[in-house]
Tab-separated table of C-alpha atoms in Angstrom:
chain	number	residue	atom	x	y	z
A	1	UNK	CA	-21.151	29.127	-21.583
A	2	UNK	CA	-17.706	30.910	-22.422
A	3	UNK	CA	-15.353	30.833	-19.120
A	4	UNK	CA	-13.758	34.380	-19.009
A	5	UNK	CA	-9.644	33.920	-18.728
A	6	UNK	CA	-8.773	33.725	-14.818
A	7	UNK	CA	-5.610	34.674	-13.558
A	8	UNK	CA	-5.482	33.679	-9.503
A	9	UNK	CA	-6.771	37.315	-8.281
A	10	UNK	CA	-9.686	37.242	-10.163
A	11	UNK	CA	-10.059	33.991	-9.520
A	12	UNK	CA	-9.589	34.317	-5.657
A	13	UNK	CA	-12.135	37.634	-5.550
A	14	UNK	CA	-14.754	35.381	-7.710
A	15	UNK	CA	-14.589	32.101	-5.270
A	16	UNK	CA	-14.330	34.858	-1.934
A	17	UNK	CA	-17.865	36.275	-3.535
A	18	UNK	CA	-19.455	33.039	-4.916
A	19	UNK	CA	-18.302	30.207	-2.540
A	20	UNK	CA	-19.149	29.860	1.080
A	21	UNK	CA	-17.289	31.153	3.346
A	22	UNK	CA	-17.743	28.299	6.666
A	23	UNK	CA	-18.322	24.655	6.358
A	24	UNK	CA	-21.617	23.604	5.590
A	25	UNK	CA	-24.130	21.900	7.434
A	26	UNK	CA	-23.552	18.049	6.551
A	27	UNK	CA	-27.825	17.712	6.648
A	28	UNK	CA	-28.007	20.213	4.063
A	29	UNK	CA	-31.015	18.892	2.223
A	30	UNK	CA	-30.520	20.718	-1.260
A	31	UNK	CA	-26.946	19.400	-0.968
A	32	UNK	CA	-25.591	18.143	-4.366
A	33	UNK	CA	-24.997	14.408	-4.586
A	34	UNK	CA	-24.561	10.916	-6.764
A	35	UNK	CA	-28.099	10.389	-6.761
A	36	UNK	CA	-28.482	14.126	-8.764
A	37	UNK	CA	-28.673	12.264	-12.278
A	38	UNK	CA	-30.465	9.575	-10.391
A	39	UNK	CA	-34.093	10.744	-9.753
A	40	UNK	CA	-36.011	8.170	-6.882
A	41	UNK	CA	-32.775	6.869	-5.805
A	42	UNK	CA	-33.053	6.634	-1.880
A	43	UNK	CA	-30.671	9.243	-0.065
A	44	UNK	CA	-29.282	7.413	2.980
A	45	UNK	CA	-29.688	9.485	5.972
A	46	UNK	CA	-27.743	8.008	8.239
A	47	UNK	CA	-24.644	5.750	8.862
A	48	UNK	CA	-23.179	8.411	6.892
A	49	UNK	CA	-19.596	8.586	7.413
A	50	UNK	CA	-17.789	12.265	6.946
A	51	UNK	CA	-14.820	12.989	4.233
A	52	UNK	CA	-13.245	15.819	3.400
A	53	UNK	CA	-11.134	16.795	0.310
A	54	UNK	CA	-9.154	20.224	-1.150
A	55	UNK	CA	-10.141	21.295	-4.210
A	56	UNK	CA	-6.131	22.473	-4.940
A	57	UNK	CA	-6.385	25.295	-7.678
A	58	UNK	CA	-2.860	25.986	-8.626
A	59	UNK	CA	-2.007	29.821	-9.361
A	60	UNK	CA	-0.363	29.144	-12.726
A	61	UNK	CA	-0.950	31.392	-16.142
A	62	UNK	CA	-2.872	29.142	-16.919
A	63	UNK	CA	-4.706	28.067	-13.811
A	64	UNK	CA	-4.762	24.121	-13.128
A	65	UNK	CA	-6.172	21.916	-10.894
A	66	UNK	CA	-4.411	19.481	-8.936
A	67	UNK	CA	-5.886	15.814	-8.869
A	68	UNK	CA	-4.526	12.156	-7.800
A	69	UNK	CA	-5.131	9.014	-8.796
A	70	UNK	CA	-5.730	6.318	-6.267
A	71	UNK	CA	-3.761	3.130	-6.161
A	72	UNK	CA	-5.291	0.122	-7.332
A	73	UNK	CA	-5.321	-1.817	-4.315
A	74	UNK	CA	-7.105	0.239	-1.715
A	75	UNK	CA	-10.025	-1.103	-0.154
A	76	UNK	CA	-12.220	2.030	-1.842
A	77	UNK	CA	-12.771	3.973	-4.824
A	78	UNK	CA	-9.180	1.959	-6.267
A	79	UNK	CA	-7.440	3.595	-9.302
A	80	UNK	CA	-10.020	6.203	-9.144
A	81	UNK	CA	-9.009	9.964	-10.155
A	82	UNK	CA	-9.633	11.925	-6.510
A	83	UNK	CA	-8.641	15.042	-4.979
A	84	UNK	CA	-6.832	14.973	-2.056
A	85	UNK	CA	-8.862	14.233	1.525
A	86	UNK	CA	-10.129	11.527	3.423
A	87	UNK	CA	-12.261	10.599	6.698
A	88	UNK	CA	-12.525	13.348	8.787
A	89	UNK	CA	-11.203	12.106	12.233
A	90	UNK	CA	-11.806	12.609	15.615
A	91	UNK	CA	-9.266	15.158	16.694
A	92	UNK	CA	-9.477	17.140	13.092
A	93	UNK	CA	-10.261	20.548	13.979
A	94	UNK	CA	-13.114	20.444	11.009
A	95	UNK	CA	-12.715	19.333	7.495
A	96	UNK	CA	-10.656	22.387	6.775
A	97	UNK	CA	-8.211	20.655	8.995
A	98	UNK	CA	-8.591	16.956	8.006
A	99	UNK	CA	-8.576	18.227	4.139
A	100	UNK	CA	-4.734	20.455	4.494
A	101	UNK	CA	-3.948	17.020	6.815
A	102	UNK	CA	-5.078	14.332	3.747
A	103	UNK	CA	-3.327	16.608	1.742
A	104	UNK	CA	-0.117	16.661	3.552
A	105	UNK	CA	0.181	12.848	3.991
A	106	UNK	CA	-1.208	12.047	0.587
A	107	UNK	CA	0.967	13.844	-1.571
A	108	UNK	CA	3.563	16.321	0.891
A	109	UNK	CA	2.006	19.500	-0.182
A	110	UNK	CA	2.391	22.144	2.738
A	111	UNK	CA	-0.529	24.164	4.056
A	112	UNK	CA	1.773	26.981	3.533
A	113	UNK	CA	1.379	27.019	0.038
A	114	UNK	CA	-2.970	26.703	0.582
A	115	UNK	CA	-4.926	29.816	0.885
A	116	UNK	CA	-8.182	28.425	1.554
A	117	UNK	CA	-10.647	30.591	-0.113
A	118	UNK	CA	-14.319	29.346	0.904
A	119	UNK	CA	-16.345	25.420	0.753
A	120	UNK	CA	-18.786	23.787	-1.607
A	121	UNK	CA	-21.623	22.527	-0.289
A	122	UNK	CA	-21.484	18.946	1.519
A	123	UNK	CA	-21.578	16.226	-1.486
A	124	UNK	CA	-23.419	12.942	-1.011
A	125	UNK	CA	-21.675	9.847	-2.150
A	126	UNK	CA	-23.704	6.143	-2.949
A	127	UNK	CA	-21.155	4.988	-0.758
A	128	UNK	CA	-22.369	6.603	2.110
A	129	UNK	CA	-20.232	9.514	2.374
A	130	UNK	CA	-21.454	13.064	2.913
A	131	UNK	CA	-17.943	14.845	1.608
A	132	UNK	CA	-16.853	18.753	2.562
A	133	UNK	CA	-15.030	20.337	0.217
A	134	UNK	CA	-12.769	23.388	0.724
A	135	UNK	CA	-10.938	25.145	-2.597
A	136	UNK	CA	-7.983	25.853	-1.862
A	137	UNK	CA	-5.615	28.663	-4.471
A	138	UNK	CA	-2.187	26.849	-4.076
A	139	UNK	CA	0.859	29.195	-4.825
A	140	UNK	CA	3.468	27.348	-7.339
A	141	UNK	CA	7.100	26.608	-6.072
A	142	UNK	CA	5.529	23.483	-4.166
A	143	UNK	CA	7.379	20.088	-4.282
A	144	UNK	CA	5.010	16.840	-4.255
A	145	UNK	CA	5.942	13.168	-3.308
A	146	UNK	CA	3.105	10.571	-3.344
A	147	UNK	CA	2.257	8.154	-0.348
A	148	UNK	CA	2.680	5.161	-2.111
A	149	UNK	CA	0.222	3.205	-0.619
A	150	UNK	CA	-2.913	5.468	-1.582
A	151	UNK	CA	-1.432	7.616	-4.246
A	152	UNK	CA	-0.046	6.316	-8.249
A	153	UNK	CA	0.125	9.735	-9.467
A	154	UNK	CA	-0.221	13.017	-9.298
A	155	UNK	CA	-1.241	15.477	-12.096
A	156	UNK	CA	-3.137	18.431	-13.083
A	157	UNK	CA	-5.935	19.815	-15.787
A	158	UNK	CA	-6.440	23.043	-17.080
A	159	UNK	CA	-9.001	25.227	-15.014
A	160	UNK	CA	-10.741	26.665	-18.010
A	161	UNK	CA	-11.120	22.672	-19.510
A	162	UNK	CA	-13.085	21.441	-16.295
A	163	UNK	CA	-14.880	24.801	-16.275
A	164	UNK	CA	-16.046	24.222	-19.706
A	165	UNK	CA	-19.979	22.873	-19.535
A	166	UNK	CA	-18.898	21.368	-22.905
A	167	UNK	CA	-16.653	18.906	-21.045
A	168	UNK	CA	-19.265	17.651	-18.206
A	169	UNK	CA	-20.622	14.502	-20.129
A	170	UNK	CA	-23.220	12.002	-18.467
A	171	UNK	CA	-22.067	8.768	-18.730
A	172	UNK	CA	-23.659	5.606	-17.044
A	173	UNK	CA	-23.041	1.879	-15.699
A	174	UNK	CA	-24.514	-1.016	-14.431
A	175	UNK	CA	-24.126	-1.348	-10.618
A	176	UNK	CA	-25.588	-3.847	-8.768
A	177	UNK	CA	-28.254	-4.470	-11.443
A	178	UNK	CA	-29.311	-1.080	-12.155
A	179	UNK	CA	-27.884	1.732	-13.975
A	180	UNK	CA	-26.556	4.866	-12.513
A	181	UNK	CA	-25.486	7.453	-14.421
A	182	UNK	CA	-23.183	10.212	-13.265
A	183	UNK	CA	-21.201	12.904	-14.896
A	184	UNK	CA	-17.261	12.283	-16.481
A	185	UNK	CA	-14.854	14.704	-17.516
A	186	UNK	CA	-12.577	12.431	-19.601
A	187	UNK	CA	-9.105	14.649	-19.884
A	188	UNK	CA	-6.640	12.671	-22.227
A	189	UNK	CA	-5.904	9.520	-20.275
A	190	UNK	CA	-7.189	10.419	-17.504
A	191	UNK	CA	-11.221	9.335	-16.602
A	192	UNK	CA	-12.778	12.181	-14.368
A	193	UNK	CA	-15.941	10.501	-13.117
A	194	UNK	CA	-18.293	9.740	-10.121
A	195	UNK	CA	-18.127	12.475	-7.232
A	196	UNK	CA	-15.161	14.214	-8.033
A	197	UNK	CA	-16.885	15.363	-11.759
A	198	UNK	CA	-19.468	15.542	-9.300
A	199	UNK	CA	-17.487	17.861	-6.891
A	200	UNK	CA	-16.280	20.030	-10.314
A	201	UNK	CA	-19.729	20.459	-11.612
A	202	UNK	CA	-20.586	22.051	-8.467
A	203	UNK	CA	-17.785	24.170	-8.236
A	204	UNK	CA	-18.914	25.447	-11.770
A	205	UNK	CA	-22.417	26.093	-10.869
A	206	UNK	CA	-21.432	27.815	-7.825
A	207	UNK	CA	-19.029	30.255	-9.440
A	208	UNK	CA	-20.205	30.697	-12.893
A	209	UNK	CA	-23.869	29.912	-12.720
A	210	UNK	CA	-25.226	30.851	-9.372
């Protein structure tokens, strides 16, 4: 399918009609998830622990998209490409709130520059997390420094090359003795895989396909 060229109003307008506009019900059954390529994988149902993550669209001509990638010592997901967000915590207002807070201590960008403009629905992890996305049009002018501890860099992809159905390959491993196969977005040097391509292809299907 041929993207049409977005600028960040039409852009904005398009995720304001297609996306939705509260956070989702985390026991969303329809919900998109790792076991989607997967069929007769179970779906845990509970222990699940709640993330949240921005989906930073940055108002360029071109529009980009905003994505870290995770030090190589964390306990979780290490050296994998992310967006920014973590556990939701206690005192978060809602993920809204822990995903501007990740965001803030991950990599310094200011909810000032975020104009949150509606959530994906809840994505389900093998891991066992159910994640919330909000997407998020960030105005440029920003400065960025990385946490050093969870963050090795900081870099962004052209909108129209992750919005490209050309670019969401299905690629697979062997995990634990069986093979799981998941969709990657390989951009350059940089290996999109696992639930944020996951996260991506949604936000595709909800604005282009849906």
């Amino acid at each position: 399918m041929n993207i049409p060229e977005l600028n960040a109003a039409t852009f904005e307008a398009l995720a304001r009609s297609r996306l939705l506009a509260n956070p989702p019900a985390l026991d969303e059954p329809h919900a998109p998830g790792d076991d989607d390529l997967n069929p007769g994988s179970p779906r845990p149902r509970t222990g699940l622990r709640h993330a949240a993550v921005l989906v930073p669209v940055i108002a360029r001509s071109p529009l980009t998209v905003l994505l870290t990638a995770r030090t190589d010592h964390l306990p979780s997901h290490a050296g994998q490409i992310a967006f920014p967000g973590g556990k939701v915590e206690s005192d978060d207002a809602g993920p809204l709130a822990a995903a501007l807070r990740e965001t803030r201590e991950e990599i310094a960008l200011d909810k000032s520059f975020i104009e949150p403009v509606g959530f994906l629905p809840p994505y389900r992890t093998g891991t066992g997390y159910v994640i919330t996305p909000t997407v998020g049009l960030v105005r440029t002018g920003f400065d960025l420094t990385a946490d050093p501890q969870e963050v090795a860099a900081v870099f962004e992809v052209p909108f129209a090359f992750l919005m490209n159905e050309a670019n969401h390959q299905i690629h697979s491993r062997v995990f634990g003795g069986v093979e799981r196969h998941f969709y990657a977005m390989p951009y350059g040097e940089r290996y999109i895989w696992g639930a944020t391509a996951g996260i991506i292809r949604t936000l595709y299907r909800r604005l282009f396909t849906a």
